[in-house]
Amino acid sequence: MENEPSSFRKPMRKYSVLVVDTGQSGAEEIVELVTRTGDYRAERARIESVITNPHAHAPDIVVLDLGSPTTSELEVLAEIRGHYGDVPVIIVSEALDDAQMRRLLKLKIHDWHRKPLGQADFHASLNSSIRNAKQLSTRVHAVISAMAGAGGTTVAISITDALARSLAKQKASVGLFDLDFSSGSCGMMLNLSTTLNLDSIITQPERIDHEFVSLIQQKHPHDFHLYSFKRRDFVTHLNGYELVLRLLDAVTMEHAHTVLDVPYYEVDWAQDVLSAVNTATIVCEMNIPSIKHALDLLKTIRALPGAPKQANVLINKCETGLFKRSRIPAAKLKELFGDTPYRLLPRDDSTFAEALDRGVVPGDVNGRSKFEREIARYVKDTMLTEKAAK
């Protein structure tokens, strides 16, 4: 399987920023700052045009330079706010008094910047606006092995494949982000690893933007996007924490569902990542040490601020058959996991071995296997329902 040449890869969408020209001197500067980000495209329109023909524009973010807002300007802002519903609005102005600030807050603006406008702060505000606007429609799912060898990466790949198939008709974008930089296993297993030189962003994480993410993105034939590379120095580098969180911000903004293959070993960013996901899936095996690790990990996740409401356990590599009995009775499993949902995933060594050798997803080898059917049910019940929302 050959990687798709970057020159033929469909470019990732740039979010539209409608810069409303109110007659102040700052509109041109705002357009320039938007253009510099690389992640957004600016559309400039006179305020009269926006008021009389608002549907001529379909912005993801609205930015207004109000100078020193007057009562009439705030009334215009209210009208614009009404036209674009939940679209984030950012205000740029001179210093405001308490009364003016209260009026802005009542209009539910997303952010306010006092002049002069700084590039870094403004870019962060744009990113924050998009995240807030999309948080009800985007989902992030963490898959983490309780210990080495539990099969979390295989499960993460199969979950991503099942999501992509389930959402094909809706044309919803699905991404798989391999956070195990020590091995880059997802890319190796699917024969889709990036060879891009990443030295520059290790020392300058702030360079991670829309364009950079498009360079490390690989498109799988099953219509999901993969982000996977082997860089062991990412794990221990001083900038590793900032690097990972910036990458996650940029990647998750692009997809309706993003699956994270989280490494089993301790990293300094793991708790922040797990605090922010919509669902967490712990993968373990049917033996006491692995289950103990799963219970410890579950306890850690449940104690996190903003912990995902949907925390589940998948017991992988289970022997199935009419005359095969589990070494750990079902009653004991229920006692151990309590109210935490858990499921058994059947062992299928031959399917997985062939999938690895061919560099394909397990479903390409045997799409009707018990493992694949169980993964499909899990995705439908856990990740494609409203209860997955935080």
Short mmCIF file of C-alpha atoms in Angstrom, two decimals:
data_model
loop_
_atom_site.label_atom_id
_atom_site.label_comp_id
_atom_site.label_asym_id
_atom_site.label_seq_id
_atom_site.Cartn_x
_atom_site.Cartn_y
_atom_site.Cartn_z
CA MET A 1 0.00 0.00 0.00
CA GLU A 2 1.52 3.26 -1.10
CA ASN A 3 1.10 6.49 0.78
CA GLU A 4 -0.93 9.15 -0.99
CA PRO A 5 1.40 11.90 -2.28
CA SER A 6 1.01 15.06 -0.23
CA SER A 7 0.54 17.14 -3.39
CA PHE A 8 -2.65 15.18 -4.16
CA ARG A 9 -3.99 15.08 -0.63
CA LYS A 10 -7.21 17.02 -0.18
CA PRO A 11 -6.35 20.17 1.81
CA MET A 12 -7.92 20.50 5.24
CA ARG A 13 -10.65 23.10 5.47
CA LYS A 14 -9.75 26.57 6.67
CA TYR A 15 -12.29 28.14 8.99
CA SER A 16 -13.91 31.36 7.76
CA VAL A 17 -13.48 34.51 9.83
CA LEU A 18 -15.88 37.30 8.90
CA VAL A 19 -14.15 40.60 9.70
CA VAL A 20 -16.90 43.21 9.91
CA ASP A 21 -15.62 46.60 8.80
CA THR A 22 -17.33 49.12 11.07
CA GLY A 23 -15.46 52.10 9.66
CA GLN A 24 -12.74 51.90 12.29
CA SER A 25 -9.09 51.72 11.27
CA GLY A 26 -8.50 48.21 12.63
CA ALA A 27 -10.29 46.02 10.05
CA GLU A 28 -7.28 45.77 7.73
CA GLU A 29 -4.99 44.86 10.64
CA ILE A 30 -7.41 42.13 11.77
CA VAL A 31 -7.54 40.66 8.25
CA GLU A 32 -3.75 40.58 8.18
CA LEU A 33 -3.56 38.84 11.56
CA VAL A 34 -6.11 36.23 10.45
CA THR A 35 -4.15 35.57 7.28
CA ARG A 36 -0.90 35.10 9.21
CA THR A 37 -2.34 32.26 11.29
CA GLY A 38 -2.46 29.88 8.33
CA ASP A 39 -5.42 28.09 9.93
CA TYR A 40 -8.12 30.60 9.00
CA ARG A 41 -9.22 32.60 5.98
CA ALA A 42 -10.47 36.15 6.35
CA GLU A 43 -13.55 37.58 4.64
CA ARG A 44 -13.99 41.32 4.99
CA ALA A 45 -17.41 42.92 4.68
CA ARG A 46 -18.87 46.35 5.41
CA ILE A 47 -21.20 46.42 8.38
CA GLU A 48 -24.05 47.71 6.20
CA SER A 49 -23.73 44.66 3.95
CA VAL A 50 -23.73 42.27 6.89
CA ILE A 51 -26.88 43.83 8.34
CA THR A 52 -28.86 44.05 5.08
CA ASN A 53 -27.73 40.73 3.58
CA PRO A 54 -26.43 38.51 6.39
CA HIS A 55 -27.03 35.25 4.52
CA ALA A 56 -24.46 36.22 1.90
CA HIS A 57 -21.91 35.13 4.47
CA ALA A 58 -21.46 31.80 6.27
CA PRO A 59 -18.77 32.50 8.86
CA ASP A 60 -17.36 30.18 11.49
CA ILE A 61 -16.29 33.24 13.55
CA VAL A 62 -17.28 36.92 13.45
CA VAL A 63 -14.79 39.64 14.47
CA LEU A 64 -15.77 43.30 14.95
CA ASP A 65 -13.58 46.30 15.61
CA LEU A 66 -15.82 48.66 17.59
CA GLY A 67 -13.25 51.22 18.64
CA SER A 68 -14.94 52.74 21.69
CA PRO A 69 -18.43 51.16 21.49
CA THR A 70 -21.38 53.51 21.53
CA THR A 71 -24.96 52.53 22.35
CA SER A 72 -25.84 52.45 18.63
CA GLU A 73 -22.87 50.21 17.85
CA LEU A 74 -23.88 47.81 20.59
CA GLU A 75 -27.39 47.70 19.11
CA VAL A 76 -25.86 46.80 15.75
CA LEU A 77 -23.82 44.09 17.47
CA ALA A 78 -27.03 42.68 18.93
CA GLU A 79 -28.52 42.56 15.44
CA ILE A 80 -25.47 40.77 14.04
CA ARG A 81 -25.53 38.39 17.00
CA GLY A 82 -29.13 37.54 16.12
CA HIS A 83 -28.31 36.84 12.48
CA TYR A 84 -25.57 34.29 13.18
CA GLY A 85 -26.98 32.37 16.12
CA ASP A 86 -24.28 30.39 17.95
CA VAL A 87 -21.38 31.56 15.76
CA PRO A 88 -18.65 32.89 18.11
CA VAL A 89 -18.25 36.69 18.11
CA ILE A 90 -14.95 38.35 19.04
CA ILE A 91 -14.81 42.06 19.82
CA VAL A 92 -11.76 44.31 19.40
CA SER A 93 -11.97 47.75 20.98
CA GLU A 94 -10.38 50.39 23.14
CA ALA A 95 -10.65 50.09 26.92
CA LEU A 96 -14.25 49.59 28.13
CA ASP A 97 -15.96 50.78 31.26
CA ASP A 98 -17.97 48.43 33.45
CA ALA A 99 -21.31 49.27 31.86
CA GLN A 100 -20.01 48.61 28.33
CA MET A 101 -18.45 45.32 29.40
CA ARG A 102 -21.71 44.16 31.00
CA ARG A 103 -23.55 44.90 27.75
CA LEU A 104 -21.05 42.85 25.78
CA LEU A 105 -21.42 39.94 28.20
CA LYS A 106 -25.20 40.06 27.85
CA LEU A 107 -24.75 39.70 24.09
CA LYS A 108 -22.85 36.44 24.73
CA ILE A 109 -19.68 37.38 22.91
CA HIS A 110 -16.96 34.73 23.00
CA ASP A 111 -13.97 37.00 23.64
CA TRP A 112 -12.87 40.61 23.87
CA HIS A 113 -9.46 42.09 23.01
CA ARG A 114 -8.21 45.49 23.99
CA LYS A 115 -6.13 47.33 21.40
CA PRO A 116 -3.39 46.92 20.34
CA LEU A 117 -4.16 43.41 19.14
CA GLY A 118 -1.45 40.76 19.68
CA GLN A 119 -0.91 37.92 17.19
CA ALA A 120 -0.50 35.10 19.72
CA ASP A 121 -3.48 36.10 21.88
CA PHE A 122 -5.69 36.64 18.87
CA HIS A 123 -4.77 33.27 17.34
CA ALA A 124 -5.48 31.55 20.67
CA SER A 125 -8.84 33.30 20.78
CA LEU A 126 -9.74 32.04 17.29
CA ASN A 127 -8.80 28.48 18.26
CA SER A 128 -10.79 28.71 21.47
CA SER A 129 -13.81 30.03 19.54
CA ILE A 130 -13.80 27.06 17.18
CA ARG A 131 -13.36 24.55 20.00
CA ASN A 132 -16.29 26.01 21.94
CA ALA A 133 -18.47 26.14 18.86
CA LYS A 134 -17.73 22.53 17.95
CA GLN A 135 -17.70 20.94 21.37
CA LEU A 136 -21.33 19.79 21.04
CA SER A 137 -20.67 18.09 17.71
CA THR A 138 -17.13 16.76 18.05
CA ARG A 139 -16.24 13.68 20.08
CA VAL A 140 -12.87 12.46 21.30
CA HIS A 141 -12.43 8.84 22.40
CA ALA A 142 -9.39 7.60 24.32
CA VAL A 143 -8.35 3.95 24.04
CA ILE A 144 -5.69 2.91 26.54
CA SER A 145 -4.15 -0.47 27.36
CA ALA A 146 -4.10 -1.45 31.01
CA MET A 147 -0.64 -2.93 30.42
CA ALA A 148 1.69 -3.83 27.56
CA GLY A 149 0.39 -6.49 25.20
CA ALA A 150 -3.31 -6.04 26.01
CA GLY A 151 -4.03 -5.10 22.40
CA GLY A 152 -5.14 -1.50 22.82
CA THR A 153 -3.70 -0.41 19.47
CA THR A 154 -5.56 -3.12 17.54
CA VAL A 155 -8.77 -2.17 19.36
CA ALA A 156 -8.20 1.55 18.61
CA ILE A 157 -7.74 0.80 14.91
CA SER A 158 -10.87 -1.35 14.78
CA ILE A 159 -12.94 1.23 16.67
CA THR A 160 -11.82 3.94 14.21
CA ASP A 161 -12.69 1.70 11.26
CA ALA A 162 -16.12 0.93 12.75
CA LEU A 163 -16.79 4.65 13.33
CA ALA A 164 -15.80 5.51 9.75
CA ARG A 165 -18.11 2.83 8.35
CA SER A 166 -21.01 3.82 10.59
CA LEU A 167 -20.68 7.51 9.68
CA ALA A 168 -20.01 7.07 5.96
CA LYS A 169 -23.49 8.21 4.88
CA GLN A 170 -23.28 11.33 7.04
CA LYS A 171 -19.84 12.06 5.57
CA ALA A 172 -18.59 12.77 9.09
CA SER A 173 -14.82 12.95 9.35
CA VAL A 174 -13.04 10.41 11.58
CA GLY A 175 -9.42 10.56 12.78
CA LEU A 176 -7.06 8.18 14.58
CA PHE A 177 -4.25 9.85 16.53
CA ASP A 178 -1.42 7.57 17.68
CA LEU A 179 -0.05 9.05 20.89
CA ASP A 180 2.54 6.31 21.41
CA PHE A 181 5.43 8.22 19.86
CA SER A 182 7.94 5.65 21.10
CA SER A 183 6.74 3.11 18.54
CA GLY A 184 4.31 4.73 16.10
CA SER A 185 2.52 1.38 16.03
CA CYS A 186 -0.70 2.52 14.34
CA GLY A 187 1.21 3.76 11.31
CA MET A 188 3.35 0.64 11.14
CA MET A 189 0.37 -1.71 11.47
CA LEU A 190 -1.51 0.10 8.71
CA ASN A 191 1.54 0.78 6.55
CA LEU A 192 0.87 4.52 6.77
CA SER A 193 3.71 6.26 8.58
CA THR A 194 4.81 9.80 7.87
CA THR A 195 8.43 10.49 6.94
CA LEU A 196 8.16 14.24 7.53
CA ASN A 197 11.07 15.81 9.41
CA LEU A 198 9.60 16.95 12.72
CA ASP A 199 12.71 18.52 14.25
CA SER A 200 11.47 22.08 13.87
CA ILE A 201 8.28 21.66 15.90
CA ILE A 202 10.03 19.90 18.79
CA THR A 203 11.86 23.11 19.63
CA GLN A 204 9.02 25.41 18.48
CA PRO A 205 5.62 23.83 19.33
CA GLU A 206 3.91 27.13 18.54
CA ARG A 207 4.52 26.38 14.86
CA ILE A 208 1.87 23.64 14.95
CA ASP A 209 -1.03 24.91 12.89
CA HIS A 210 -3.58 23.85 10.30
CA GLU A 211 -0.99 23.52 7.54
CA PHE A 212 1.37 21.40 9.65
CA VAL A 213 -1.43 19.01 10.60
CA SER A 214 -2.27 18.56 6.92
CA LEU A 215 1.34 17.46 6.30
CA ILE A 216 1.35 14.71 8.92
CA GLN A 217 -2.14 13.48 8.00
CA GLN A 218 -2.42 10.16 6.16
CA LYS A 219 -5.66 9.07 4.44
CA HIS A 220 -6.69 5.44 4.88
CA PRO A 221 -8.70 3.73 2.09
CA HIS A 222 -11.57 3.21 4.57
CA ASP A 223 -12.03 6.98 4.70
CA PHE A 224 -10.49 7.82 8.05
CA HIS A 225 -7.41 9.94 8.71
CA LEU A 226 -4.35 8.72 10.56
CA TYR A 227 -1.76 10.69 12.53
CA SER A 228 1.11 8.42 13.49
CA PHE A 229 4.88 8.78 13.63
CA LYS A 230 7.79 7.33 15.56
CA ARG A 231 9.72 9.96 17.52
CA ARG A 232 10.92 8.64 20.88
CA ASP A 233 12.33 12.03 21.86
CA PHE A 234 8.75 13.39 21.98
CA VAL A 235 8.14 11.29 25.09
CA THR A 236 10.89 12.83 27.23
CA HIS A 237 11.48 16.21 25.59
CA LEU A 238 11.00 19.32 27.72
CA ASN A 239 8.45 20.59 25.20
CA GLY A 240 6.62 17.26 25.04
CA TYR A 241 3.65 18.41 27.13
CA GLU A 242 2.98 21.54 25.07
CA LEU A 243 3.68 19.67 21.85
CA VAL A 244 1.08 16.98 22.45
CA LEU A 245 -1.65 19.37 23.61
CA ARG A 246 -1.11 21.66 20.63
CA LEU A 247 -1.25 18.68 18.27
CA LEU A 248 -4.44 17.45 19.90
CA ASP A 249 -6.05 20.88 19.60
CA ALA A 250 -5.22 21.08 15.91
CA VAL A 251 -6.20 17.48 15.05
CA THR A 252 -9.47 17.20 16.99
CA MET A 253 -10.78 20.42 15.47
CA GLU A 254 -10.80 18.69 12.08
CA HIS A 255 -12.93 15.64 12.86
CA ALA A 256 -16.40 14.75 14.12
CA HIS A 257 -14.84 11.81 15.97
CA THR A 258 -11.18 11.42 16.94
CA VAL A 259 -9.86 8.18 18.46
CA LEU A 260 -6.71 8.49 20.59
CA ASP A 261 -4.42 5.49 20.98
CA VAL A 262 -2.99 6.40 24.42
CA PRO A 263 0.17 4.56 25.60
CA TYR A 264 -0.05 2.39 28.71
CA TYR A 265 3.08 3.92 30.28
CA GLU A 266 3.08 7.12 32.33
CA VAL A 267 3.52 10.44 30.48
CA ASP A 268 3.11 13.92 31.94
CA TRP A 269 0.28 14.92 29.61
CA ALA A 270 -1.89 11.79 30.04
CA GLN A 271 -4.12 13.12 32.82
CA ASP A 272 -4.91 16.35 30.96
CA VAL A 273 -5.77 14.38 27.84
CA LEU A 274 -7.98 11.87 29.68
CA SER A 275 -9.76 14.71 31.50
CA ALA A 276 -10.85 16.23 28.20
CA VAL A 277 -12.13 13.19 26.26
CA ASN A 278 -15.78 12.18 25.85
CA THR A 279 -15.24 8.44 26.32
CA ALA A 280 -12.42 6.34 27.74
CA THR A 281 -11.95 2.69 26.81
CA ILE A 282 -9.59 0.60 28.93
CA VAL A 283 -8.34 -2.58 27.25
CA CYS A 284 -7.14 -5.47 29.41
CA GLU A 285 -6.88 -9.26 29.26
CA MET A 286 -8.64 -12.03 31.16
CA ASN A 287 -6.07 -12.47 33.90
CA ILE A 288 -5.79 -11.05 37.42
CA PRO A 289 -2.71 -8.79 36.91
CA SER A 290 -4.21 -7.18 33.80
CA ILE A 291 -7.59 -6.67 35.44
CA LYS A 292 -5.91 -5.13 38.51
CA HIS A 293 -4.09 -2.67 36.24
CA ALA A 294 -7.44 -1.87 34.56
CA LEU A 295 -9.06 -1.19 37.93
CA ASP A 296 -6.18 1.07 38.99
CA LEU A 297 -6.41 2.98 35.71
CA LEU A 298 -10.18 3.25 36.05
CA LYS A 299 -9.79 4.68 39.55
CA THR A 300 -7.26 7.23 38.27
CA ILE A 301 -9.54 8.32 35.42
CA ARG A 302 -12.60 8.61 37.67
CA ALA A 303 -10.65 10.90 40.04
CA LEU A 304 -9.67 13.35 37.28
CA PRO A 305 -11.39 16.75 37.09
CA GLY A 306 -13.82 16.66 34.20
CA ALA A 307 -13.50 12.86 34.00
CA PRO A 308 -15.38 11.28 31.07
CA LYS A 309 -18.82 10.02 32.05
CA GLN A 310 -18.39 7.10 29.68
CA ALA A 311 -15.56 4.92 31.04
CA ASN A 312 -15.66 1.34 29.80
CA VAL A 313 -13.54 -1.80 29.96
CA LEU A 314 -12.95 -4.19 27.07
CA ILE A 315 -11.51 -7.55 28.12
CA ASN A 316 -9.56 -8.60 25.05
CA LYS A 317 -8.34 -11.97 23.71
CA CYS A 318 -11.04 -14.02 25.43
CA GLU A 319 -11.34 -17.70 24.49
CA THR A 320 -14.84 -18.43 23.24
CA GLY A 321 -16.66 -21.64 22.38
CA LEU A 322 -19.34 -24.00 23.58
CA PHE A 323 -17.02 -26.02 25.82
CA LYS A 324 -14.64 -23.25 26.88
CA ARG A 325 -15.15 -21.63 30.25
CA SER A 326 -13.64 -18.37 31.43
CA ARG A 327 -10.98 -18.70 34.13
CA ILE A 328 -12.67 -15.81 35.95
CA PRO A 329 -16.43 -16.31 36.44
CA ALA A 330 -18.87 -13.64 35.26
CA ALA A 331 -20.03 -13.08 38.84
CA LYS A 332 -16.47 -12.26 39.90
CA LEU A 333 -16.05 -9.81 37.00
CA LYS A 334 -19.25 -8.02 38.00
CA GLU A 335 -18.01 -7.82 41.56
CA LEU A 336 -14.66 -6.38 40.45
CA PHE A 337 -15.96 -3.81 37.96
CA GLY A 338 -19.11 -2.81 39.84
CA ASP A 339 -21.10 -0.27 37.82
CA THR A 340 -18.39 0.10 35.15
CA PRO A 341 -19.62 -1.42 31.86
CA TYR A 342 -17.37 -4.15 30.49
CA ARG A 343 -17.42 -6.41 27.45
CA LEU A 344 -15.51 -9.46 26.26
CA LEU A 345 -13.67 -9.38 22.94
CA PRO A 346 -13.04 -12.79 21.34
CA ARG A 347 -9.52 -13.96 20.58
CA ASP A 348 -8.79 -14.21 16.85
CA ASP A 349 -5.04 -14.66 16.42
CA SER A 350 -5.15 -15.78 12.78
CA THR A 351 -7.15 -12.72 11.68
CA PHE A 352 -4.89 -10.31 13.53
CA ALA A 353 -1.70 -11.96 12.25
CA GLU A 354 -2.86 -11.73 8.64
CA ALA A 355 -3.99 -8.12 9.12
CA LEU A 356 -0.53 -7.22 10.46
CA ASP A 357 1.28 -8.96 7.59
CA ARG A 358 -0.90 -7.24 4.98
CA GLY A 359 -0.98 -3.83 6.68
CA VAL A 360 -4.78 -3.70 6.73
CA VAL A 361 -7.51 -3.36 9.36
CA PRO A 362 -8.79 -6.65 10.86
CA GLY A 363 -12.16 -6.09 9.19
CA ASP A 364 -10.50 -6.45 5.76
CA VAL A 365 -9.44 -9.98 6.67
CA ASN A 366 -12.69 -11.10 8.29
CA GLY A 367 -15.38 -8.45 8.47
CA ARG A 368 -17.92 -10.87 9.98
CA SER A 369 -15.72 -12.17 12.79
CA LYS A 370 -17.08 -12.18 16.35
CA PHE A 371 -14.43 -9.59 17.26
CA GLU A 372 -15.56 -7.20 14.52
CA ARG A 373 -19.24 -7.64 15.38
CA GLU A 374 -18.56 -6.93 19.05
CA ILE A 375 -16.53 -3.81 18.21
CA ALA A 376 -19.33 -2.56 15.95
CA ARG A 377 -21.88 -3.03 18.74
CA TYR A 378 -19.62 -1.30 21.23
CA VAL A 379 -19.15 1.71 18.95
CA LYS A 380 -22.88 1.99 18.30
CA ASP A 381 -23.84 1.70 21.98
CA THR A 382 -21.09 3.85 23.45
CA MET A 383 -19.75 6.36 20.94
CA LEU A 384 -22.65 7.08 18.60
CA THR A 385 -25.25 7.96 21.21
CA GLU A 386 -26.06 11.19 22.99
CA LYS A 387 -25.01 9.66 26.30
CA ALA A 388 -21.42 9.86 25.02
CA ALA A 389 -21.63 13.63 25.38
CA LYS A 390 -20.07 15.07 28.47
#
